[in-house]
Coordinates of C-alpha atoms in Angstrom, one line a residue:
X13 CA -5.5 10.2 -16.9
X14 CA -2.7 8.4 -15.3
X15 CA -0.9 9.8 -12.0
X16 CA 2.8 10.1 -14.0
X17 CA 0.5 12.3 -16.7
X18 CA -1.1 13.7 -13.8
X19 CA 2.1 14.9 -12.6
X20 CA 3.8 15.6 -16.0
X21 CA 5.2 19.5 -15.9
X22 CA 4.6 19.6 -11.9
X23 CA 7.9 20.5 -9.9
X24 CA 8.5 19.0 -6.4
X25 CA 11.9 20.1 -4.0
X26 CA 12.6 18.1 -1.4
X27 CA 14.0 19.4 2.1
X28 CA 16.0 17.2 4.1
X29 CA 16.4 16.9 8.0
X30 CA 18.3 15.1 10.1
X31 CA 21.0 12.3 9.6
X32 CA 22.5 10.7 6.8
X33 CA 19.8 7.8 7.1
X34 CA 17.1 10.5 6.2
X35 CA 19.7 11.8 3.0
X36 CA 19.4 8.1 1.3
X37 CA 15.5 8.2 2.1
X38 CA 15.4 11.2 0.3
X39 CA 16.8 10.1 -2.6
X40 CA 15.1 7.0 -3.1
X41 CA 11.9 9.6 -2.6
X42 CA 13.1 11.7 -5.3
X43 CA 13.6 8.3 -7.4
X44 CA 10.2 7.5 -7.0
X45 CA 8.6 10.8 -7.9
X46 CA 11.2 11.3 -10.9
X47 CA 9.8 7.9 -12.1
X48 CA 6.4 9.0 -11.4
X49 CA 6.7 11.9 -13.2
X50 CA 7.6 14.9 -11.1
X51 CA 10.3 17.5 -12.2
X52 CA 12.6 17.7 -9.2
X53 CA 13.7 20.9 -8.4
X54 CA 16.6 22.9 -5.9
X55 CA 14.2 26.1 -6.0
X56 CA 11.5 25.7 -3.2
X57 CA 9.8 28.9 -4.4
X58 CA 9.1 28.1 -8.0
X59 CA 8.1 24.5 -6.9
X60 CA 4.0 23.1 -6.5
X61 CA 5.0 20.7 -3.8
X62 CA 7.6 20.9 -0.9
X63 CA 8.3 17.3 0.8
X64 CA 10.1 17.4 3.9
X65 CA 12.0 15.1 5.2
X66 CA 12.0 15.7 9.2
X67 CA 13.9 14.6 11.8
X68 CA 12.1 13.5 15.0
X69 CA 15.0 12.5 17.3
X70 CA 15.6 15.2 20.0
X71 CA 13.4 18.4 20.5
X72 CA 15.9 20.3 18.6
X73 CA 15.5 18.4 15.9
X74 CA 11.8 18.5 16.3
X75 CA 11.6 22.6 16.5
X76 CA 13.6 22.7 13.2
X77 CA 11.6 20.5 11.5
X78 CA 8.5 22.7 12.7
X79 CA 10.0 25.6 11.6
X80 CA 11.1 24.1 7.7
X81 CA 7.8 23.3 7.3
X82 CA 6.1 26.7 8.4
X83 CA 8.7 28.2 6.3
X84 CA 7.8 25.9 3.4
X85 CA 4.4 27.3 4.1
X86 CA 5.1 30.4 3.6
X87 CA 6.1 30.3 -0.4
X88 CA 2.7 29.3 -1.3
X89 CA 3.4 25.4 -2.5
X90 CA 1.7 22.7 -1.3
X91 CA 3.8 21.1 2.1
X92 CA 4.0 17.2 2.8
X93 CA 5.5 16.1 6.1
X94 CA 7.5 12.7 5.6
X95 CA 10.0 11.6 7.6
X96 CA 10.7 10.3 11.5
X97 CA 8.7 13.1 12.9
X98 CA 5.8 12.6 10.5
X99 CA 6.3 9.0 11.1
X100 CA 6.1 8.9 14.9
X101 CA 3.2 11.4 15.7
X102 CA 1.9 11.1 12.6
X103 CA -1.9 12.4 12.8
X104 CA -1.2 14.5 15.9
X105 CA 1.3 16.3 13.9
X106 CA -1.4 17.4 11.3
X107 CA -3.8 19.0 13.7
X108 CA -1.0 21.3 15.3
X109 CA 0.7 22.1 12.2
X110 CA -2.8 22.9 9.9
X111 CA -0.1 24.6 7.5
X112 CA 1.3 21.3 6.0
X113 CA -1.0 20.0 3.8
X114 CA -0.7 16.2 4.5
X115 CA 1.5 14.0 6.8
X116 CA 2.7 11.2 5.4
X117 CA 4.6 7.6 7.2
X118 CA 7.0 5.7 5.6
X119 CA 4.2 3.1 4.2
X120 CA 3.1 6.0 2.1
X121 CA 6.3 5.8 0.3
X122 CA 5.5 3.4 -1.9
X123 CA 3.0 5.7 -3.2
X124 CA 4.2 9.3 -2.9
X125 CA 3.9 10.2 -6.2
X126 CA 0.2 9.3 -6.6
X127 CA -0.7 11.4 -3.6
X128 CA 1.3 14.4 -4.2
X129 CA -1.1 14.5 -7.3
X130 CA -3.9 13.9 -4.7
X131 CA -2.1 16.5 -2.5
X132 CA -1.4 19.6 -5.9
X133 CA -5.2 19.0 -6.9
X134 CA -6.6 19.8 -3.8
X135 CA -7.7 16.3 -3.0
X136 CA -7.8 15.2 0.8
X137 CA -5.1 12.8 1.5
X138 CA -5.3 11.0 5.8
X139 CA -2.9 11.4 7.6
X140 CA -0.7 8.6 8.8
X141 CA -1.5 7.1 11.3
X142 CA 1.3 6.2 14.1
X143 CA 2.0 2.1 15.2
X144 CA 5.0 0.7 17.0
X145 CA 6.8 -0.5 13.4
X146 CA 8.6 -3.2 16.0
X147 CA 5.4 -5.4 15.3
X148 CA 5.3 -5.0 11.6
X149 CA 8.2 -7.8 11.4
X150 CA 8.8 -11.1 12.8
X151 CA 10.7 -11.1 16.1
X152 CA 13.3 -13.5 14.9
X153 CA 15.7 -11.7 12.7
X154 CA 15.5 -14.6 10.0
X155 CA 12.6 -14.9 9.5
X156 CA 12.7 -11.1 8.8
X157 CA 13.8 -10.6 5.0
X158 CA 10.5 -13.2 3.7
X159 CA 8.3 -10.6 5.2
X160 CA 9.7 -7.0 4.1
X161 CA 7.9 -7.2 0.9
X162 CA 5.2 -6.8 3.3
X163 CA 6.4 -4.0 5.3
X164 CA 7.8 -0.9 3.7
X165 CA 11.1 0.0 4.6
X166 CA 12.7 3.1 3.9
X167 CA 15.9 3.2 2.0
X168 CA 15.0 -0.4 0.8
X169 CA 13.3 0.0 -2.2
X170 CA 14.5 -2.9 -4.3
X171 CA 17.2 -3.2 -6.9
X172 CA 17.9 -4.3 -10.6
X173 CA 18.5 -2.9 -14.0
X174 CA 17.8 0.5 -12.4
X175 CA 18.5 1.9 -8.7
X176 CA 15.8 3.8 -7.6
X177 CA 17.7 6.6 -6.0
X178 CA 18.4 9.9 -7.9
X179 CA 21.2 11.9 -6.2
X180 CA 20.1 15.3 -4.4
X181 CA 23.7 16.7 -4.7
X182 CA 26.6 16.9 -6.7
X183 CA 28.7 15.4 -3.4
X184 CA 31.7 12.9 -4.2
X185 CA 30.7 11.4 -0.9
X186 CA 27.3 9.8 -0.9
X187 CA 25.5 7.6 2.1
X188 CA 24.6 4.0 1.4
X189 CA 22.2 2.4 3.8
X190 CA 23.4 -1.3 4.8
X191 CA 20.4 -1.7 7.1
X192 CA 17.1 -0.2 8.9
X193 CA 15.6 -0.1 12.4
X194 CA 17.0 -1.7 15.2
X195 CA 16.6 -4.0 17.9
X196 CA 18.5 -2.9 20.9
X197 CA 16.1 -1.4 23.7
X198 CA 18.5 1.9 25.2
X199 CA 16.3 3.3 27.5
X200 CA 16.6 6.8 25.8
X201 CA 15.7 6.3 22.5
X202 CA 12.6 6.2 20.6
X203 CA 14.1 5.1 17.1
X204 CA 13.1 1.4 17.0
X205 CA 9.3 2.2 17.5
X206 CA 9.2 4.5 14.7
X207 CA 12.2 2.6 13.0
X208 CA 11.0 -0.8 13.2
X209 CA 12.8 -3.8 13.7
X210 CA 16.4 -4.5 12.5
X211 CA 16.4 -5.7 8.5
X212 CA 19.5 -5.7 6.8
X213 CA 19.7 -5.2 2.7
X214 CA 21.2 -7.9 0.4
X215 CA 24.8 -7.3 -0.3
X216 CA 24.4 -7.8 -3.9
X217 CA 21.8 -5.3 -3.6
X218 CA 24.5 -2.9 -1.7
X219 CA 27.1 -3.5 -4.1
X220 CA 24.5 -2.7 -7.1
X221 CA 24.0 0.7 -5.9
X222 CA 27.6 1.3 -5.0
X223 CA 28.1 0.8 -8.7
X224 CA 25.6 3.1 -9.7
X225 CA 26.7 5.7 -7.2
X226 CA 30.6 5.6 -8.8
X227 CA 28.7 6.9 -11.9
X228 CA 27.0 9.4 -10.5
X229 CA 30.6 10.6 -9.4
X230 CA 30.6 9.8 -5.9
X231 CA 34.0 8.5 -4.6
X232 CA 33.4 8.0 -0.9
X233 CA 30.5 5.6 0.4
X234 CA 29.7 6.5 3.9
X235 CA 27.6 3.4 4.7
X236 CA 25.0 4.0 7.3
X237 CA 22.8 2.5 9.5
X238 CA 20.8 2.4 13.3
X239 CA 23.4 -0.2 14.1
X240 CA 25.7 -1.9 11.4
X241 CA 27.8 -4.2 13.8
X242 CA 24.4 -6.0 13.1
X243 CA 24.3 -6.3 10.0
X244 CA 24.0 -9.8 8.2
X245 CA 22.3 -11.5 11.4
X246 CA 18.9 -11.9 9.3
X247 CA 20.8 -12.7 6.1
X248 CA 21.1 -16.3 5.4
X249 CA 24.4 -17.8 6.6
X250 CA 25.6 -18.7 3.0
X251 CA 25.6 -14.5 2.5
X252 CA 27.4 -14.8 5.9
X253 CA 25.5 -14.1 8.8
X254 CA 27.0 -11.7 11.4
X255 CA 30.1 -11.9 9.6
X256 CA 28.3 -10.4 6.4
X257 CA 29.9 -7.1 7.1
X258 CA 33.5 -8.5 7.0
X259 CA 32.7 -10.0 3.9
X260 CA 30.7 -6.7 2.2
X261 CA 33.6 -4.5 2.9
X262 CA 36.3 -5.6 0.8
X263 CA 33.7 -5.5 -2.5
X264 CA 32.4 -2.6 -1.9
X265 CA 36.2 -0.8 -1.7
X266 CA 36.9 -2.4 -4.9
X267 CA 33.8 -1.1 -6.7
X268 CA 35.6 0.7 -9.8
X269 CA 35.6 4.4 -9.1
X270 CA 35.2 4.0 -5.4
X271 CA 38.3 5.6 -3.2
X272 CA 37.4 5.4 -0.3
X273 CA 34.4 3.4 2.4
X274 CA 33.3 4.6 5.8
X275 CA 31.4 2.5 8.0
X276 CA 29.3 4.4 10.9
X277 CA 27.0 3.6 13.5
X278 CA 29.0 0.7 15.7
X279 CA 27.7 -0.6 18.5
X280 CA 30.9 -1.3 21.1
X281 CA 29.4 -4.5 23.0
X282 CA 29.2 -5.9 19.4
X283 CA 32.3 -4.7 17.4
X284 CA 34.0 -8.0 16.9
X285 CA 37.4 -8.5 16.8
X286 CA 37.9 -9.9 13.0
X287 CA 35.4 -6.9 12.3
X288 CA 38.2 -4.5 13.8
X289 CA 40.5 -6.0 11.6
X290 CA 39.0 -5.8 8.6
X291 CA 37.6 -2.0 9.0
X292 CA 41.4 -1.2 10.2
X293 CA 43.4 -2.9 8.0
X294 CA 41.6 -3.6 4.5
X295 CA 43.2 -1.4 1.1
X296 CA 39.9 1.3 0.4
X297 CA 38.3 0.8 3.8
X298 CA 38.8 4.1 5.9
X299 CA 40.3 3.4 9.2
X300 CA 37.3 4.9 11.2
X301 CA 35.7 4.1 13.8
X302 CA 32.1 5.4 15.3
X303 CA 31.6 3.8 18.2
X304 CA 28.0 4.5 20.3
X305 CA 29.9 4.7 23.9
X306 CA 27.4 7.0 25.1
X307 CA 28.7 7.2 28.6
X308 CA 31.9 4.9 30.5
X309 CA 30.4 4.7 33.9
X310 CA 29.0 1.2 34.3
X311 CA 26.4 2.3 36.5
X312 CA 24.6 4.9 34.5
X313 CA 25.3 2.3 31.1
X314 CA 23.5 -0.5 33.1
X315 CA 20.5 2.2 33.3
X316 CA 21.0 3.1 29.7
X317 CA 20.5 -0.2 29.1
X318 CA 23.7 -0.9 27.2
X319 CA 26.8 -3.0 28.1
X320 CA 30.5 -1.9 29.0
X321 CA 32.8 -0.3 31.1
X322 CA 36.0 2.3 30.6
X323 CA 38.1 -1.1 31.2
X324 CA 36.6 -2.7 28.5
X325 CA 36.3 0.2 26.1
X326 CA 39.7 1.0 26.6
X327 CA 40.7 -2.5 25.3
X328 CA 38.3 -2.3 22.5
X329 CA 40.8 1.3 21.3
X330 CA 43.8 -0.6 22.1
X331 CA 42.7 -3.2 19.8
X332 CA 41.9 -0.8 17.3
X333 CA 45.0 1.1 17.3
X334 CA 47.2 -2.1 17.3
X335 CA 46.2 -2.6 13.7
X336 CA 46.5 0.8 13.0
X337 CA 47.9 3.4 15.7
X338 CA 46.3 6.6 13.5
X339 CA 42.9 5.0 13.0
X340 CA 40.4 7.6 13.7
X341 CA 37.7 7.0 16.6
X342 CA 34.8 9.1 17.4
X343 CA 31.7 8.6 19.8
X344 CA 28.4 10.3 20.8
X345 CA 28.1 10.5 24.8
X346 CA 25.0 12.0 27.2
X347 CA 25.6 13.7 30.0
X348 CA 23.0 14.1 33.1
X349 CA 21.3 11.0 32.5
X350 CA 18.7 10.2 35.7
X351 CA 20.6 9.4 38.7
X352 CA 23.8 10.2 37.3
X353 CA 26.3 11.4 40.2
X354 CA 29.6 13.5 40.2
X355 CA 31.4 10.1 40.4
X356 CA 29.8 8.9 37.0
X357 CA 30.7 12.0 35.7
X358 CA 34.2 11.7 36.6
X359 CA 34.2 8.2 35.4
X360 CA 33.6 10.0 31.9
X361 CA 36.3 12.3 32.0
X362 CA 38.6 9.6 33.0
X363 CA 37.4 7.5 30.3
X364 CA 37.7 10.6 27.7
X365 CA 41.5 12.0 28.7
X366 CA 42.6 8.1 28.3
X367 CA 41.3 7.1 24.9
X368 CA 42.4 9.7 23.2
X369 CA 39.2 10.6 20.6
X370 CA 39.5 12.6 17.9
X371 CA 36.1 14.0 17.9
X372 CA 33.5 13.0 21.0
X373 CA 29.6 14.9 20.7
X374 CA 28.5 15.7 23.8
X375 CA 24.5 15.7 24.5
X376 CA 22.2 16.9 27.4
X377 CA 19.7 14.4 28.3
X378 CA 15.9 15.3 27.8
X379 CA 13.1 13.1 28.3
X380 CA 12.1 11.2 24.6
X381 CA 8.2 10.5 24.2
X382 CA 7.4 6.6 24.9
X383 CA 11.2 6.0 26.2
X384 CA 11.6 4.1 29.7
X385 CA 14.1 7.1 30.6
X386 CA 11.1 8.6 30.8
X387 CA 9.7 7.1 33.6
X388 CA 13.2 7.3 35.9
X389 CA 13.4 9.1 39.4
X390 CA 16.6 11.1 39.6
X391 CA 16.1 13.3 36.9
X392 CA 18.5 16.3 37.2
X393 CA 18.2 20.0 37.3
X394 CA 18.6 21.8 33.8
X395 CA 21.3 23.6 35.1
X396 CA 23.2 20.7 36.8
X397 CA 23.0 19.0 33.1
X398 CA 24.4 22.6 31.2
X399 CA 26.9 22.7 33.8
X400 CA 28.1 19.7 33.5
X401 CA 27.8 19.4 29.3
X402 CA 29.7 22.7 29.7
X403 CA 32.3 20.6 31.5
X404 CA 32.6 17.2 29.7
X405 CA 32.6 19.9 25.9
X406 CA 35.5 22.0 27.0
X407 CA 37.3 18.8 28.2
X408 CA 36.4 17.1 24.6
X409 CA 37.4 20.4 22.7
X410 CA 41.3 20.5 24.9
X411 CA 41.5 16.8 24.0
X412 CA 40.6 16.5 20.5
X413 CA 42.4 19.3 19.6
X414 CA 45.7 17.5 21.2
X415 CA 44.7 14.5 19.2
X416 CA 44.9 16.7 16.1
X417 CA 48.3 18.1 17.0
X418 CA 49.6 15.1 17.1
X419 CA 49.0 14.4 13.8
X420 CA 51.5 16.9 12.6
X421 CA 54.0 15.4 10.4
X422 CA 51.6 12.7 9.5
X423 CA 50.5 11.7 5.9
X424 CA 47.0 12.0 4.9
X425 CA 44.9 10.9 1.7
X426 CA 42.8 13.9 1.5
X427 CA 39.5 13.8 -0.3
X428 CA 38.6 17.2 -2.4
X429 CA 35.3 18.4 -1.3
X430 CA 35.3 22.2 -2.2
X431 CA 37.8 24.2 -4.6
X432 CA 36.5 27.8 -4.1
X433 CA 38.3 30.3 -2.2
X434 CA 40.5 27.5 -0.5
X435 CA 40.6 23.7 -1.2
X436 CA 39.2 21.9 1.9
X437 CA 38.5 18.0 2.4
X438 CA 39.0 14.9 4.5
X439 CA 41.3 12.9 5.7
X440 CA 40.3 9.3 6.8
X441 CA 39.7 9.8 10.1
X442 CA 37.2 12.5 9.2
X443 CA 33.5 12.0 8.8
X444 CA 31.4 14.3 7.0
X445 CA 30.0 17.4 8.3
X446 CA 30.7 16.0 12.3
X447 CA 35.2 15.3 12.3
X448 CA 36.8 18.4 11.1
X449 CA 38.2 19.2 8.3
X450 CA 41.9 19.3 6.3
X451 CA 42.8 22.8 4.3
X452 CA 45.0 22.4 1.7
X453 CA 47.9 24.6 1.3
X454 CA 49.2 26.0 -2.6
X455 CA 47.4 27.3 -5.2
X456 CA 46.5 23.9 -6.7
X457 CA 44.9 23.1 -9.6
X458 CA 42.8 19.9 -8.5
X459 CA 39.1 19.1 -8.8
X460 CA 36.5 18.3 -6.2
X461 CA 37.0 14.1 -5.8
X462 CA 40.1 13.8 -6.0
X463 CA 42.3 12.2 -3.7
X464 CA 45.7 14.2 -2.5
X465 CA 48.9 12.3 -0.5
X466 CA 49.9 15.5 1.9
X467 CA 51.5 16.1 4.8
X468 CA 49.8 17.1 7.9
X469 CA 51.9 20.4 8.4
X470 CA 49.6 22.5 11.1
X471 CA 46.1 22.0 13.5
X472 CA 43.5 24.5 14.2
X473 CA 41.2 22.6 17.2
X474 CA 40.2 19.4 15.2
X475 CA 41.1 20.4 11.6
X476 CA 44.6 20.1 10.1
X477 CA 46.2 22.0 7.5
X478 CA 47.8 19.9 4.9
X479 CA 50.6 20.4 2.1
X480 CA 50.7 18.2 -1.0
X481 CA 53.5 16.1 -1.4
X482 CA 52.5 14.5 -5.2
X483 CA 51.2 18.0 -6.8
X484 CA 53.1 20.8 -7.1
X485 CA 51.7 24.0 -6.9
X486 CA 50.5 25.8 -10.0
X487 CA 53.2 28.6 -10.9
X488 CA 51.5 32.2 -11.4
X489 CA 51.8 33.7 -14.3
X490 CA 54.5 36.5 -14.6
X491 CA 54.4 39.1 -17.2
X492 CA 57.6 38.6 -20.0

């Protein structure tokens, strides 16, 4: 008996963790179990298999994806572990968590619907076992893309007359994955080792599935990445090189059906001017900008390992906003990072009241297995690091929500995301799930998708509330 009749009539749910990354992953999973066979399915409880997708990226995100999978555990299904936590400890995982079934890496992928047949018959099924993915690919980045047939790389899974992808939700806005791993060394993260190396995908490839997501209904692309101011430098030159992102945009914004594209993940030391442009000033391309400052304080960056300054970042926004002055910027910063002194931390909050965010996340440091962070003197007390996140948050929340205000009076394209008790969506210089959102005043009658002009008429922290200035409102009915 084949696997796909093996698996005929069996139902599998898959639980996600994590970041947007792990959402494409997921549904190029679900792709490859719907093609071999498996009945995907929203109900966990009536399933034979749960797959979880975890997230193994700060202890947080560790503990939740602990506790999915005991609650997984506790319906009775079989549980699979896949994922970045799976991934990374791989084997050590198993033996402290006997209540998943099987832990599976990313070169299991390939494969997952054969061994969730293993996994729903009883069959044993070994564990992955963990290796720093940096060595799977050449250290050049062009000599990269000849060797990923090799190497399985997640989100990646080819291309052609069919995308192997099957959407997970009914979202208009869907994640598309330019690129995986990366090859910068910041001294407090672990992604590249369980990552791998920087590969970008073909933009054919990219534009393909872009396609195939406008059918699926999906009307923002929300392309993701470890680091997409690289993307293109292992492509050949004739697809552009590091300029291949410059050229990818303005296709994929003119992919019939497609509204709106969101670039995430840039790296500031690499966000090149004509790059800038492009993302600021190009008809369909979101004016949004995610930049990885992490900190402003030179010296606490240098032991980061990363480049910049608040001089230099500032330039970088005043370049931005040049091209357009309402463009929306956002940034990920840690506070209490080894030997970091009141001085750095003022250096921050200088940094923050000039630039003007409209959405900043503020992170404690902890200690990441396998990280060089992890080895530095000056680590501070817990409660020096709450204090001063307590600090750096409530300066982010006073200036973020003055970055909002001053958006009253403004006009915003609003994309529909929810019609239930109140119509909510996004503006451009709102992310998913992380930027706020924009409420939309009148009793409209309007789908989830669609795209309203309004005006930006009222803020509440970061979100705005929004009138329409191209639908009228939908005129109750009155008894004659």
């Amino acid at each position: 008996m084949s696997s796909t009749e093996s698996s005929h009539n069996r139902r599998v749910s898959l639980l996600t963790l994590g970041c947007a990354r792990n959402e494409v992953d997921s549904e190029e999973l679900a792709g490859r179990l719907a093609a071999g066979g498996w009945q995907l399915s929203d109900d966990p409880e009536s399933s034979d298999v749960i797959v979880v997708n975890t997230c193994g990226f700060v202890e947080q995100a560790k503990k939740d994806s602990v506790d999915t999978l005991l609650a997984a555990a506790d319906t009775g299904a079989k549980v699979v572990a896949v994922g970045c936590m799976a991934e990374r400890y791989g084997k050590e995982l198993a033996e402290n968590l006997p209540e998943a079934d099987a832990v599976l890496g990313f070169d299991h992928y390939p494969h997952l619907a054969e061994r969730l047949v293993d996994i729903a018959e009883g069959r044993p099924v070994e564990s992955h076992t963990p290796t720093d993915r940096r060595t799977l690919l050449p250290i050049t980045p062009v000599d990269r893309q000849a060797a990923t047939d090799e190497v399985t790389v997640p989100g990646h899974a080819g291309w052609g007359p069919r995308v192997l992808r099957s959407r997970l939700d009914d979202s208009p806005v869907a994640p598309l994955k330019i690129a995986s791993g990366c090859d910068r060394r910041c001294s407090f993260c672990a992604i590249p080792s369980f990552r791998g190396s920087f590969v970008s995908r073909h933009p054919d490839e990219l534009v393909a599935e872009a396609e195939w997501l406008a059918t699926q209904g999906v009307r923002e692309l929300f392309l993701v990445s470890e680091n997409s101011t690289s993307y293109g430098k292992d492509l050949d030159r004739s697809l552009g090189g590091t300029r291949a992102l410059e050229r990818l945009l303005p296709r994929l914004a003119a992919v019939d059906g497609i509204d709106r594209v969101r670039v995430s993940y840039l790296q500031p030391a690499e966000t090149r001017p004509d790059l800038v442009r492009v993302i600021a000033t190009t008809p369909g391309v979101a004016d949004y900008f995610d930049l990885s400052f992490q900190h402003a304080s030179e010296s606490v960056l240098r032991r980061m390992r990363r480049f910049g300054s608040t001089e230099s970042f500032l330039k970088l926004i005043e370049q931005i906003r040049s091209y357009a002055p309402d463009a929306g910027i956002r940034t990920n910063v840690i506070v209490g990072f080894p030997g970091e002194t009141e001085e750095d931390v003022a250096e921050l909050e200088r940094f923050l009241t000039e630039a003007r965010l409209d959405a900043v996340g503020v992170f404690g440091y902890s200690d990441e297995d396998g990280t060089e962070a992890e080895t530095f003197d000056g680590k501070l007390d817990e409660d020096v690091i709450t204090e001063r996140v307590g600090r750096i948050a409530a300066l982010v929340e006073e200036l973020s929500a003055q970055r909002a205000e001053g958006r009253i009076g403004s006009v915003v394209d609003v994309l529909v995301e929810s019609v239930d008790e109140e119509i909510v969506g996004r503006a451009a210089h709102q992310a998913p799930e992380v930027d706020g959102e924009c409420v939309v005043l009148g009793d409209l009658d309007c789908k989830v998708g669609e795209l309203l002009r309004c005006e930006v008429v009222d803020s509440a922290g970061v979100d705005l509330v929004v009138r329409p200035l191209d639908r009228p409102a939908v005129e109750p009915d009155v008894a004659t």
